Coordinates of C-alpha atoms in Angstrom, one line a residue:
M10 CA 42.9 101.4 82.3
T11 CA 42.5 105.0 83.6
Q12 CA 39.3 106.9 84.2
N13 CA 38.9 110.6 83.1
T14 CA 35.9 111.2 85.4
T15 CA 36.6 113.0 88.7
S16 CA 33.6 111.5 90.5
H17 CA 34.0 108.6 92.9
P18 CA 31.9 105.5 93.4
K19 CA 29.3 105.8 96.2
G20 CA 30.9 102.8 98.0
L21 CA 33.9 105.1 98.9
Y22 CA 31.6 107.3 101.0
V23 CA 30.1 104.2 102.7
L24 CA 33.6 103.1 103.7
Y25 CA 34.5 106.7 104.6
S26 CA 31.5 107.0 107.0
T27 CA 32.1 103.5 108.5
E28 CA 35.7 104.3 109.2
M29 CA 34.8 107.8 110.5
W30 CA 32.4 106.3 113.1
E31 CA 35.0 103.6 114.1
R32 CA 37.7 106.3 114.6
F33 CA 35.1 108.3 116.7
N34 CA 34.7 105.2 118.8
F35 CA 38.5 104.5 119.2
Y36 CA 39.8 108.0 119.7
G37 CA 36.9 109.1 121.9
M38 CA 37.5 106.2 124.3
R39 CA 41.2 106.7 124.1
A40 CA 40.9 110.4 125.1
I41 CA 39.2 109.6 128.5
L42 CA 40.6 106.1 129.3
S43 CA 43.7 107.2 131.3
L44 CA 41.7 109.7 133.4
F45 CA 39.0 107.1 134.0
L46 CA 41.6 104.5 135.2
V47 CA 43.1 107.0 137.7
N48 CA 40.1 108.9 138.9
A49 CA 37.5 106.1 139.0
L50 CA 39.3 102.8 139.2
A51 CA 42.1 104.1 141.6
F52 CA 45.0 103.2 139.3
K53 CA 48.3 105.0 139.9
Q54 CA 49.3 107.3 137.0
N55 CA 52.3 105.1 136.1
E56 CA 50.0 102.0 136.1
A57 CA 47.6 103.7 133.8
S58 CA 50.3 104.7 131.4
I59 CA 51.6 101.2 131.2
L60 CA 48.1 99.8 130.7
Y61 CA 47.5 102.5 128.0
G62 CA 50.7 101.5 126.2
G63 CA 49.8 97.8 126.4
F64 CA 46.3 98.4 125.1
L65 CA 47.5 100.4 122.1
G66 CA 50.3 97.9 121.4
L67 CA 48.0 94.9 121.3
S68 CA 45.5 96.9 119.2
Y69 CA 48.3 96.9 116.5
L70 CA 49.2 93.2 116.9
T71 CA 45.7 91.7 116.5
P72 CA 45.2 93.2 113.0
M73 CA 47.6 90.5 111.8
L74 CA 45.2 87.8 113.1
G75 CA 42.2 89.7 111.6
G76 CA 43.8 90.0 108.2
Y77 CA 44.6 86.3 108.2
V78 CA 41.1 85.3 109.2
S79 CA 39.7 87.6 106.5
D80 CA 42.0 86.3 103.7
R81 CA 41.4 82.6 104.6
Y82 CA 37.9 82.3 106.0
L83 CA 35.5 85.3 106.5
G84 CA 36.3 87.9 103.9
N85 CA 36.5 91.7 104.4
R86 CA 32.8 92.4 104.8
N87 CA 32.1 89.9 107.5
C88 CA 35.3 90.8 109.5
I89 CA 34.3 94.5 109.4
I90 CA 30.8 93.7 110.8
L91 CA 32.1 91.3 113.3
G92 CA 34.8 93.7 114.5
G93 CA 32.4 96.6 114.7
F94 CA 29.9 94.7 116.9
V95 CA 32.7 93.3 119.1
M96 CA 34.0 96.8 119.7
S97 CA 30.5 98.1 120.4
I98 CA 30.2 95.4 123.1
G99 CA 33.6 96.4 124.4
Q100 CA 32.4 100.0 124.9
L101 CA 29.3 98.6 126.6
F102 CA 31.5 96.8 129.1
L103 CA 33.4 100.0 129.8
F104 CA 30.1 101.8 130.3
G105 CA 29.2 99.1 132.8
S106 CA 32.6 99.6 134.6
A107 CA 32.0 103.3 134.8
S108 CA 28.5 102.7 136.1
T109 CA 29.5 100.3 138.9
F110 CA 32.9 101.4 140.3
L111 CA 31.4 103.5 143.1
N112 CA 29.5 100.5 144.6
N113 CA 31.6 97.5 143.4
L114 CA 35.2 98.4 142.5
P115 CA 36.3 94.7 141.9
L116 CA 33.4 94.2 139.4
A117 CA 34.2 97.5 137.7
N118 CA 37.8 96.4 137.2
I119 CA 36.7 93.0 135.7
L120 CA 34.3 94.9 133.3
M121 CA 37.1 97.3 132.3
W122 CA 39.6 94.5 131.5
T123 CA 36.8 92.6 129.5
G124 CA 35.9 95.8 127.6
L125 CA 39.5 96.5 126.6
L126 CA 39.9 92.8 125.5
F127 CA 36.8 93.1 123.3
L128 CA 38.1 96.4 121.8
I129 CA 41.5 94.9 121.0
L130 CA 40.0 91.9 119.3
G131 CA 37.3 93.9 117.5
N132 CA 40.0 96.4 116.2
G133 CA 42.0 93.4 115.0
F134 CA 39.1 92.3 112.7
F135 CA 38.1 95.8 111.6
K136 CA 41.3 97.7 111.0
P137 CA 43.1 95.7 108.3
N138 CA 40.0 95.0 106.3
I139 CA 38.2 98.3 105.6
S140 CA 41.2 100.2 104.0
S141 CA 42.0 97.2 101.8
M142 CA 38.5 97.5 100.2
V143 CA 39.0 101.0 98.9
G144 CA 41.2 100.0 96.0
S145 CA 38.8 97.2 95.0
L146 CA 36.2 99.8 94.1
Y147 CA 38.3 101.1 91.2
P148 CA 39.7 99.6 88.0
K149 CA 43.4 98.8 88.0
G150 CA 45.5 101.9 87.3
D151 CA 42.6 104.3 87.9
N152 CA 44.0 107.8 88.4
R153 CA 41.4 108.6 91.0
L154 CA 42.9 106.2 93.5
D155 CA 45.2 108.7 95.2
S156 CA 42.3 111.1 95.6
A157 CA 40.2 108.3 97.0
F158 CA 42.7 107.5 99.7
T159 CA 42.9 111.2 100.6
I160 CA 39.1 111.3 101.0
F161 CA 39.3 108.1 103.1
Y162 CA 42.1 109.5 105.3
M163 CA 39.9 112.6 105.9
G164 CA 37.3 110.2 107.3
I165 CA 39.8 108.9 109.8
N166 CA 40.7 112.3 111.0
T167 CA 37.1 113.6 111.0
G168 CA 36.1 110.7 113.2
A169 CA 39.1 111.2 115.5
F170 CA 38.2 114.9 115.8
L171 CA 34.5 114.3 116.6
G172 CA 35.4 111.5 119.0
M173 CA 37.9 113.6 121.0
L174 CA 35.5 116.5 121.0
I175 CA 32.2 114.8 122.0
C176 CA 33.4 112.0 124.4
P177 CA 35.4 114.4 126.6
L178 CA 32.5 116.9 126.6
L179 CA 30.2 114.1 127.9
G180 CA 32.6 112.1 130.0
D181 CA 35.3 114.4 131.3
V182 CA 33.1 116.8 133.3
K183 CA 34.1 119.2 136.1
I184 CA 31.5 120.9 138.3
H185 CA 32.9 124.0 140.2
G186 CA 36.4 122.6 139.6
V187 CA 35.6 119.1 140.9
R188 CA 35.6 116.2 138.5
N189 CA 32.3 114.4 138.2
V190 CA 33.6 110.8 138.1
E191 CA 30.1 109.4 137.3
A192 CA 30.2 111.2 133.9
F193 CA 32.8 108.9 132.4
K194 CA 30.2 106.4 131.4
W195 CA 28.5 108.8 129.0
G196 CA 31.7 109.2 127.1
F197 CA 32.1 105.4 126.7
L198 CA 28.4 105.1 125.7
A199 CA 28.8 107.8 123.1
A200 CA 31.8 105.9 121.7
G201 CA 30.0 102.6 121.6
S202 CA 26.9 104.2 120.0
A203 CA 29.0 105.7 117.2
M204 CA 30.6 102.3 116.5
L205 CA 27.2 100.5 116.5
F206 CA 25.7 103.1 114.2
G207 CA 28.6 102.8 111.8
T208 CA 28.5 99.0 111.7
I209 CA 24.7 99.0 111.1
L210 CA 25.1 101.6 108.4
F211 CA 27.7 99.4 106.7
H212 CA 25.6 96.3 107.0
F213 CA 22.6 97.8 105.2
L214 CA 24.5 99.7 102.5
K215 CA 27.3 97.2 101.6
N216 CA 25.4 95.1 99.1
K217 CA 24.2 98.0 97.1
Y218 CA 27.4 100.2 97.1
I219 CA 30.4 98.1 98.0
V220 CA 30.9 96.7 94.5
S221 CA 33.7 96.5 91.9
P222 CA 33.5 98.6 88.7
S223 CA 31.9 95.6 87.0
G224 CA 29.2 95.5 89.6
E225 CA 30.5 92.4 91.5
A226 CA 30.4 92.3 95.3
V227 CA 33.7 93.3 97.0
G228 CA 35.0 91.6 100.1
L229 CA 33.1 88.4 100.1
K230 CA 34.3 85.1 101.6
P231 CA 37.4 83.8 99.7
S232 CA 36.7 80.8 97.5
F233 CA 40.2 79.8 96.3
N234 CA 38.7 78.2 93.2
D235 CA 39.6 80.3 90.2
Q236 CA 42.9 80.3 88.4
A237 CA 43.7 83.9 89.2
Q238 CA 43.5 83.2 92.9
Q239 CA 45.7 80.2 92.5
N240 CA 48.3 82.2 90.7
E241 CA 48.1 84.9 93.3
E242 CA 48.5 82.2 96.0
S243 CA 51.7 80.9 94.3
E244 CA 53.2 84.4 94.7
K245 CA 52.9 84.2 98.5
A246 CA 55.9 83.4 100.7
E247 CA 56.6 79.8 101.5
F248 CA 58.7 79.0 104.6
S249 CA 60.4 75.8 105.5
T250 CA 59.4 73.9 108.7
K251 CA 62.9 74.5 110.0
S252 CA 62.5 78.3 109.5
I253 CA 59.2 78.3 111.3
L254 CA 60.4 76.3 114.2
S255 CA 63.5 78.4 114.5
T256 CA 61.4 81.5 114.5
C257 CA 59.1 80.1 117.3
A258 CA 62.2 79.2 119.3
L259 CA 63.6 82.7 118.9
F260 CA 60.3 84.2 119.9
L261 CA 60.2 82.2 123.2
V262 CA 63.8 83.0 124.0
L263 CA 63.3 86.7 123.3
V264 CA 60.1 86.8 125.4
L265 CA 61.8 85.2 128.4
G266 CA 65.0 87.3 127.9
I267 CA 63.2 90.6 127.7
H268 CA 61.0 89.7 130.6
A269 CA 64.0 88.8 132.7
Y270 CA 65.6 92.2 131.8
I271 CA 62.7 94.5 132.5
V272 CA 61.0 92.7 135.4
T273 CA 61.1 94.6 138.7
E274 CA 60.0 94.1 142.3
E275 CA 56.8 95.9 141.6
A276 CA 55.1 93.2 139.5
N277 CA 52.9 94.4 136.5
P278 CA 51.7 91.7 134.1
I279 CA 51.4 94.2 131.2
K280 CA 54.9 95.6 131.5
D281 CA 56.5 92.2 132.5
W282 CA 54.8 90.0 129.9
I283 CA 52.7 91.9 127.3
Y284 CA 55.5 94.3 126.4
P285 CA 58.1 91.5 125.9
I286 CA 55.5 89.7 123.6
I287 CA 55.1 92.8 121.5
Y288 CA 58.8 93.4 121.1
S289 CA 59.6 89.8 120.4
A290 CA 56.8 89.4 117.8
G291 CA 58.4 92.2 115.7
I292 CA 61.9 90.8 115.9
S293 CA 60.8 87.2 115.2
L294 CA 58.7 88.1 112.2
A295 CA 61.5 90.1 110.8
F296 CA 63.9 87.1 111.3
L297 CA 61.4 84.7 109.6
I298 CA 61.2 86.9 106.4
M299 CA 65.0 86.9 106.2
T300 CA 65.2 83.1 106.2
D301 CA 63.6 82.9 102.8
K302 CA 66.4 81.7 100.5
T303 CA 64.8 83.1 97.3
L304 CA 65.5 86.7 98.4
T305 CA 67.9 88.5 96.0
K306 CA 70.5 90.9 97.2
V307 CA 68.4 93.9 96.1
E308 CA 65.4 92.6 97.9
R309 CA 67.4 91.8 101.0
D310 CA 68.9 95.3 101.1
R311 CA 65.5 96.9 100.7
I312 CA 64.0 94.8 103.5
W313 CA 66.9 95.9 105.8
V314 CA 66.0 99.5 105.0
M315 CA 62.5 98.9 106.2
Y316 CA 63.8 97.2 109.4
I317 CA 66.2 100.1 110.2
I318 CA 63.5 102.7 109.6
A319 CA 60.9 100.7 111.7
F320 CA 63.4 100.8 114.6
F321 CA 63.7 104.6 114.5
V322 CA 60.0 105.0 114.0
M323 CA 59.4 103.3 117.4
F324 CA 60.9 106.4 119.1
F325 CA 58.5 108.7 117.2
W326 CA 55.4 106.8 118.4
S327 CA 56.8 106.4 121.9
A328 CA 56.9 110.2 122.1
F329 CA 53.7 110.9 120.1
E330 CA 51.5 108.6 122.1
Q331 CA 52.1 110.4 125.4
A332 CA 49.1 112.4 124.2
G333 CA 46.6 109.9 125.8
S334 CA 48.5 109.3 129.0
S335 CA 51.2 111.5 130.5
L336 CA 50.3 114.7 128.5
T337 CA 46.6 114.2 129.5
F338 CA 47.6 114.0 133.2
I339 CA 49.7 117.2 132.8
A340 CA 46.8 118.9 131.1
D341 CA 44.5 117.8 134.0
Q342 CA 46.7 118.7 136.9
Q343 CA 49.3 121.3 135.9
T344 CA 47.7 123.3 133.1
D345 CA 45.5 126.4 132.9
L346 CA 42.8 125.1 130.5
H347 CA 41.1 128.4 129.9
F348 CA 41.2 129.2 126.1
L349 CA 39.2 132.0 124.4
G350 CA 37.0 132.3 127.5
I351 CA 36.2 128.5 127.6
E352 CA 37.5 126.0 130.1
L353 CA 38.5 122.9 128.1
P354 CA 38.1 119.4 129.4
P355 CA 41.7 118.1 130.0
S356 CA 41.2 115.1 127.7
S357 CA 40.1 117.3 124.8
V358 CA 43.5 119.1 124.6
Q359 CA 45.0 116.3 122.5
N360 CA 42.3 116.9 119.9
A361 CA 44.5 119.7 118.6
N362 CA 46.4 117.0 116.7
S363 CA 43.2 116.1 114.7
I364 CA 42.5 119.7 113.9
F365 CA 46.0 120.3 112.7
I366 CA 45.9 117.1 110.6
I367 CA 42.7 118.3 108.8
L368 CA 44.2 121.7 108.2
L369 CA 47.7 120.6 107.1
A370 CA 47.3 117.3 105.3
L371 CA 46.6 118.8 101.9
P372 CA 49.2 121.6 102.2
F373 CA 51.9 118.9 103.0
S374 CA 50.8 116.9 100.0
F375 CA 51.1 119.9 97.8
L376 CA 54.5 120.7 99.4
W377 CA 56.0 117.3 98.4
V378 CA 54.6 117.6 94.8
R379 CA 56.1 121.1 94.5
L380 CA 59.5 120.0 95.8
Q381 CA 59.4 117.0 93.4
K382 CA 58.8 119.2 90.4
K383 CA 61.8 121.3 91.4
G384 CA 64.0 118.2 92.0
L385 CA 64.3 119.1 95.7
E386 CA 62.0 116.4 97.3
P387 CA 63.9 114.5 100.0
N388 CA 63.8 110.7 100.0
S389 CA 61.4 108.9 102.3
P390 CA 63.9 108.1 105.1
T391 CA 65.0 111.8 105.1
K392 CA 61.3 112.9 105.5
Q393 CA 61.0 110.6 108.4
S394 CA 64.1 112.0 110.1
I395 CA 62.5 115.5 109.7
G396 CA 59.4 114.1 111.4
L397 CA 61.5 112.9 114.4
L398 CA 63.2 116.3 114.5
L399 CA 59.9 118.1 114.6
M400 CA 58.8 115.9 117.4
A401 CA 62.0 116.8 119.4
I402 CA 61.4 120.5 118.7
G403 CA 57.8 120.3 119.9
Y404 CA 58.9 118.8 123.3
L405 CA 61.8 121.3 123.5
I406 CA 59.4 124.2 123.2
I407 CA 57.2 123.0 126.0
A408 CA 60.2 121.9 128.1
N409 CA 61.5 125.5 128.1
Q410 CA 58.1 126.8 129.2
V411 CA 57.9 124.5 132.3
K412 CA 61.6 125.0 133.3
D413 CA 60.9 127.9 135.6
L414 CA 57.2 127.4 136.1
G415 CA 57.4 126.7 139.8
S416 CA 53.9 126.4 141.4
N417 CA 52.3 128.2 138.4
K418 CA 50.3 126.4 135.8
L419 CA 51.3 126.0 132.1
G420 CA 49.2 127.9 129.6
V421 CA 47.2 125.5 127.4
G422 CA 48.3 127.5 124.3
W423 CA 51.8 125.9 124.7
F424 CA 50.2 122.5 124.3
F425 CA 48.7 123.6 121.0
V426 CA 52.1 124.8 119.8
M427 CA 53.6 121.5 120.8
Y428 CA 50.9 119.5 119.0
L429 CA 51.4 121.7 115.9
F430 CA 55.0 120.4 115.7
H431 CA 54.0 116.9 116.5
T432 CA 51.3 116.9 113.8
M433 CA 53.8 118.2 111.2
G434 CA 56.1 115.4 112.3
E435 CA 53.3 112.9 111.9
L436 CA 52.6 114.1 108.3
C437 CA 56.3 113.7 107.5
L438 CA 56.5 110.2 109.0
S439 CA 53.3 108.2 109.1
P440 CA 51.8 108.3 105.6
I441 CA 55.4 108.3 104.1
G442 CA 56.2 105.1 106.0
L443 CA 53.2 103.2 104.7
S444 CA 54.0 104.3 101.2
L445 CA 57.7 103.3 101.6
V446 CA 56.8 99.8 102.8
S447 CA 54.6 99.3 99.7
K448 CA 57.4 100.5 97.4
L449 CA 60.2 98.5 99.0
A450 CA 58.5 95.2 99.9
P451 CA 58.8 92.3 97.5
K452 CA 55.3 91.3 96.4
R453 CA 55.3 87.9 98.1
F454 CA 56.2 89.6 101.4
S455 CA 54.0 92.7 101.2
S456 CA 51.5 91.6 103.8
L457 CA 54.2 90.2 106.2
L458 CA 56.3 93.3 105.9
M459 CA 53.3 95.6 106.5
G460 CA 52.8 93.4 109.6
V461 CA 56.4 94.1 110.7
W462 CA 55.7 97.8 110.2
F463 CA 52.6 97.8 112.3
I464 CA 54.4 95.7 115.0
A465 CA 57.1 98.4 115.1
N466 CA 54.3 100.9 115.8
A467 CA 53.0 98.5 118.5
A468 CA 56.4 98.4 120.0
G469 CA 56.5 102.2 120.0
Y470 CA 53.2 102.3 121.8
A471 CA 54.6 99.8 124.4
L472 CA 57.6 102.0 124.8
A473 CA 55.2 105.0 125.2
G474 CA 53.7 103.2 128.2
T475 CA 57.1 102.7 129.8
L476 CA 58.2 106.3 129.2
G477 CA 54.9 107.7 130.3
A478 CA 55.3 106.0 133.7
L479 CA 58.4 108.3 134.2
L480 CA 56.0 111.3 134.8
P481 CA 57.1 112.6 138.2
P482 CA 54.5 113.2 140.9
T483 CA 53.2 116.8 141.3
K484 CA 54.4 116.7 144.9
I485 CA 57.7 115.0 145.8
I486 CA 57.4 113.1 149.1
K487 CA 60.6 112.5 151.0
G488 CA 61.5 108.9 151.2
V489 CA 59.4 108.0 148.1
A490 CA 61.6 106.9 145.1
L491 CA 61.3 109.0 142.0
P492 CA 61.0 107.5 138.5
S493 CA 64.3 107.0 136.8
F494 CA 65.5 106.5 133.2
L495 CA 68.9 104.8 132.4
G496 CA 70.0 105.6 136.0
F497 CA 68.9 109.2 136.0
E498 CA 66.1 110.3 138.3
I499 CA 63.3 112.4 136.8
H500 CA 62.6 115.2 139.3
N501 CA 60.3 117.6 137.4
L502 CA 58.4 118.2 134.1
Y503 CA 61.4 119.8 132.4
E504 CA 63.5 116.6 132.9
F505 CA 60.5 114.5 131.8
F506 CA 60.1 116.4 128.6
M507 CA 63.8 116.4 127.9
V508 CA 63.7 112.6 127.8
F509 CA 61.7 112.9 124.6
V510 CA 63.8 115.7 123.2
I511 CA 66.9 113.7 123.6
L512 CA 65.5 110.3 122.3
S513 CA 63.7 111.9 119.3
G514 CA 66.6 114.3 118.6
I515 CA 69.3 111.5 118.6
A516 CA 67.0 109.3 116.5
A517 CA 66.5 112.2 114.0
I518 CA 70.2 112.8 113.6
L519 CA 71.1 109.1 113.2
M520 CA 68.3 108.6 110.8
Y521 CA 69.4 111.6 108.7
I522 CA 73.0 110.3 108.5
L523 CA 71.8 106.9 107.4
A524 CA 69.1 108.3 105.0
T525 CA 71.7 110.3 103.0
G526 CA 74.2 107.5 103.0
P527 CA 73.8 103.8 103.5
L528 CA 70.0 103.7 103.2
K529 CA 70.0 105.7 100.0
R530 CA 72.3 103.1 98.4
M531 CA 70.4 100.1 99.8
M532 CA 67.1 101.3 98.4
H533 CA 68.5 100.8 94.9
G534 CA 66.9 103.7 93.1
I535 CA 63.6 103.9 95.1
K536 CA 63.0 107.2 96.8

């Protein structure tokens, strides 16, 4: 059944605003986190980068737990409220950390770790549940659904923009060129207040507006009673005990093996244990799905396509997520931040991405439609190879600007040019990837394969932490070892940026070759 009306149910705008305030909370905190770790809690820059990568990686692992709890026990509504309140408490712990570090650094560190744990768990409950409710507001086959998700996506980016604008203005403050480290707490408080406001708003409006077209409440606790749910349940994947035990054994072997490979004399529990857990989780879940004997050849081929693409997408996110760690440190220490007569907070420079997303999302959407009408639209893997190429070009532009920089500072405008290319790359890769998973995944594996996709993102964020730790010091001290990658020492910013040019560039070329050859055949007609 399709609807001719162009208006949308009011529940969409409730979900839009709730998601907007949650993204304000997440991206606002993310903007100032690395600077807070280094300037207030006395972390080294490489330690902050590794923690940042681990935090983002775990934030993409826990939604699998939150989705399971929602489907089996609590329902979407309760999980959103629970996740929102837990994240608000997490920001309160960060506010406490930023309020106590001058007098009691050990306590401030405990509060920081506790706050991040609450944010990771809260995000796990919140993230998978709110977007899944959008489709429930419309009849099946409603032609307004694409428009609804576009509106919802704008809520994400509006929240990210506001968070990365307001939290740095309040929390990343310099007075006469000297950072006011006591101001970080106000950034965290603003983020937590936004999350709390969004959660309370959802709580009071959900019963009236979050309803199906027939007026029934959406997102309640599951009952598992009616026949429709039983039929739906029967379409879910069923794995043998042997498959599950084999997967658990593989997971343990991978964790220990990766740990043994990456562990160094300088112990770091996040790099040494959390990163191996993230990498191993993705590989193990991918293995588990392939053990299902009911998979046809076509289904198996299409799943392999997803796995191959997910591998290459890791390299995109490892480069993209330097925004919150190494690129913020460079903006802070080695960049002239004066722009149009205003000195920008270093942590706000990454907000260029949100601005470009808001400006370019609809033009890119129209571009794909126009190319499709002319029969020129590339398939999804080709679009993603273009995204990786644009990432490499963005880093190449800024690498050439710092090559002969010497003791001078980089103009902040070059950051904006780089973020323009990164944003265009994101628009070619991120929404296309989610759409591809939904098109390629067999119905009984749709949730698990979406989980594999998000774990691949998590692995990319973990890799971002490892690569961000390669940022060389602003002053090279004789006798102090420089960071190295694959045996090559990183001496300066040019060499640091070229790491991402090479990784993203090679990934783009390989992805394009596969996209126009083997992957195209293995997708069996799906574009």
